GROMACS .gro file of C-alpha atoms in nm:
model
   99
    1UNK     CA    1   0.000   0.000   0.000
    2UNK     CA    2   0.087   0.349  -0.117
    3UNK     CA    3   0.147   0.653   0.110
    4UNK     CA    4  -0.119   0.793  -0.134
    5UNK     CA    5  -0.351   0.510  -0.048
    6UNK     CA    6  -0.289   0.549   0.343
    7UNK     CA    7  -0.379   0.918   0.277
    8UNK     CA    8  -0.694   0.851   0.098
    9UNK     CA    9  -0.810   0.594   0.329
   10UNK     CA   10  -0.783   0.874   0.599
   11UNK     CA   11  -0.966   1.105   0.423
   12UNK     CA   12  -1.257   0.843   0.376
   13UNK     CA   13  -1.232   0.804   0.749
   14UNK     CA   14  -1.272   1.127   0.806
   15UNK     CA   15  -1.558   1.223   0.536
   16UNK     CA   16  -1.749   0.869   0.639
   17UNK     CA   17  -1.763   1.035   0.998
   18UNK     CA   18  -1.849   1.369   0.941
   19UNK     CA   19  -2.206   1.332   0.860
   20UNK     CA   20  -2.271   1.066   1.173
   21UNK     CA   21  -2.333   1.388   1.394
   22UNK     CA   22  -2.592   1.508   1.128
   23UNK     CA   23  -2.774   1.182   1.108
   24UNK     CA   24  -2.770   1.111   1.462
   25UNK     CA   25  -2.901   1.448   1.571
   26UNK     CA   26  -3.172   1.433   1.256
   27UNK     CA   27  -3.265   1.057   1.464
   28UNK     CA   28  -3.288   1.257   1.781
   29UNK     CA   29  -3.465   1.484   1.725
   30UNK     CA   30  -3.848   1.572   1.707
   31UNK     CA   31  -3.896   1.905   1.551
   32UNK     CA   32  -3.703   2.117   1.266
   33UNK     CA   33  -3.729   1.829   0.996
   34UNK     CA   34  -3.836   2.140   0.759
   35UNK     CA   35  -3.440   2.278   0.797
   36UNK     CA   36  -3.334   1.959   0.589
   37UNK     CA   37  -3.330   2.055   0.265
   38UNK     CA   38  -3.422   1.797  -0.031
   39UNK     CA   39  -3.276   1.910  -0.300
   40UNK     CA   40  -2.947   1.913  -0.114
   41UNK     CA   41  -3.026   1.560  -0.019
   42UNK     CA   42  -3.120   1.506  -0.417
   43UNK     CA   43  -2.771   1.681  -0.533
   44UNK     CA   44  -2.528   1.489  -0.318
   45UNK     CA   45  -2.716   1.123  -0.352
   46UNK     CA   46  -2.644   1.187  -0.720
   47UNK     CA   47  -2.264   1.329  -0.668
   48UNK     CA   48  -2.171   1.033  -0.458
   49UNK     CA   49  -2.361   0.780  -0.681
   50UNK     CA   50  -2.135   0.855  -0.975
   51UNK     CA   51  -1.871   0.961  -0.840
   52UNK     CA   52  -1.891   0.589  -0.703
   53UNK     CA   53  -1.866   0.452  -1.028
   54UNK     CA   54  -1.645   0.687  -1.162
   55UNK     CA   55  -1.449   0.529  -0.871
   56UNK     CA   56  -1.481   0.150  -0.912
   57UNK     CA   57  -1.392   0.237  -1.326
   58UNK     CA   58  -1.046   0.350  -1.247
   59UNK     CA   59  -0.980   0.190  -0.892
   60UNK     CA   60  -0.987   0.445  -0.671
   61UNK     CA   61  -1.078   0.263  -0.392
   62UNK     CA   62  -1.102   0.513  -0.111
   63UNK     CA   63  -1.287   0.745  -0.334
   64UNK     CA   64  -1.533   0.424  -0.339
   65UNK     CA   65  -1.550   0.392   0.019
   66UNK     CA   66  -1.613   0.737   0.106
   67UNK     CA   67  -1.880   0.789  -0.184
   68UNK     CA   68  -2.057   0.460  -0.074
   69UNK     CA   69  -2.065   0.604   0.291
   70UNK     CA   70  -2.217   0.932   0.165
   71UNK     CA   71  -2.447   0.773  -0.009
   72UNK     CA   72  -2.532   0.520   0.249
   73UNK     CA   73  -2.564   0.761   0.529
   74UNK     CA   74  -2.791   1.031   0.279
   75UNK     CA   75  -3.015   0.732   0.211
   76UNK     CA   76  -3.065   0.709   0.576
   77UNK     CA   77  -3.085   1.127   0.656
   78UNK     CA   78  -3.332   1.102   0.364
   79UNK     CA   79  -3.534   0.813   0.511
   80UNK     CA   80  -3.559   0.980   0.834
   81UNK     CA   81  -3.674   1.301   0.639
   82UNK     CA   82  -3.978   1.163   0.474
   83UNK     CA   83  -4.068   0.918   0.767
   84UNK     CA   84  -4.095   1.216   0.999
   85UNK     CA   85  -4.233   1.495   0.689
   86UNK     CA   86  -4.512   1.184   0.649
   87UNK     CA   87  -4.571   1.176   1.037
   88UNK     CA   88  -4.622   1.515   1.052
   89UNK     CA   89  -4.853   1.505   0.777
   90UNK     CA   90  -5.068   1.261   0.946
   91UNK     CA   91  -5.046   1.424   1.282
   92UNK     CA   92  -5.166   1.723   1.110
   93UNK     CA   93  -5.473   1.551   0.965
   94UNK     CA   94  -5.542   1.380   1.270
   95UNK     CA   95  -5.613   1.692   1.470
   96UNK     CA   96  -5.952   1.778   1.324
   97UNK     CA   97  -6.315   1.695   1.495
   98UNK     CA   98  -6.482   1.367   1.517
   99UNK     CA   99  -6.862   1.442   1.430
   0.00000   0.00000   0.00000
């Protein structure tokens, strides 16, 4: 293994755990689902999807690994997005008057 390789294997270390905060505290949270915004979720699903191939084609394998962590962990922000944008729809309905 490559000093480049080490380095890029850091990197994807480092990017994989930088959005574990976000998703945890999106989890945690009850309120303020409105702040997350879909189109950024929409724009960096798409980056990391082809950058992920772009990645496997010329063996770039920490690229991979941090573009398959993005996506992973996007899939799950975005998950927890419309599960809780759905709730909230439902709670909203569910507040009128039973005749």
């Amino acid at each position: 293994m490559v000093h480049h390789d080490i380095i890029g294997y850091i990197g994807c270390a480092f990017l994989f755990v930088s959005f574990i905060p976000q998703t945890y505290k999106l989890i945690q949270q009850n309120e303020n689902i409105q702040q997350v915004s879909n189109i950024f979720i929409f724009f960096i699903l798409c980056a990391s999807f082809f950058m992920g191939i772009y990645a496997y084609e010329i063996k770039a394998y920490p690229v991979l690994i941090a573009n398959i962590s993005v996506f992973l962990n996007n899939i799950i922000i975005l998950c927890i997005y419309l599960f809780k944008k759905n709730k909230a729809n439902i709670e909203e309905k569910d507040n009128g008057i039973l005749v």
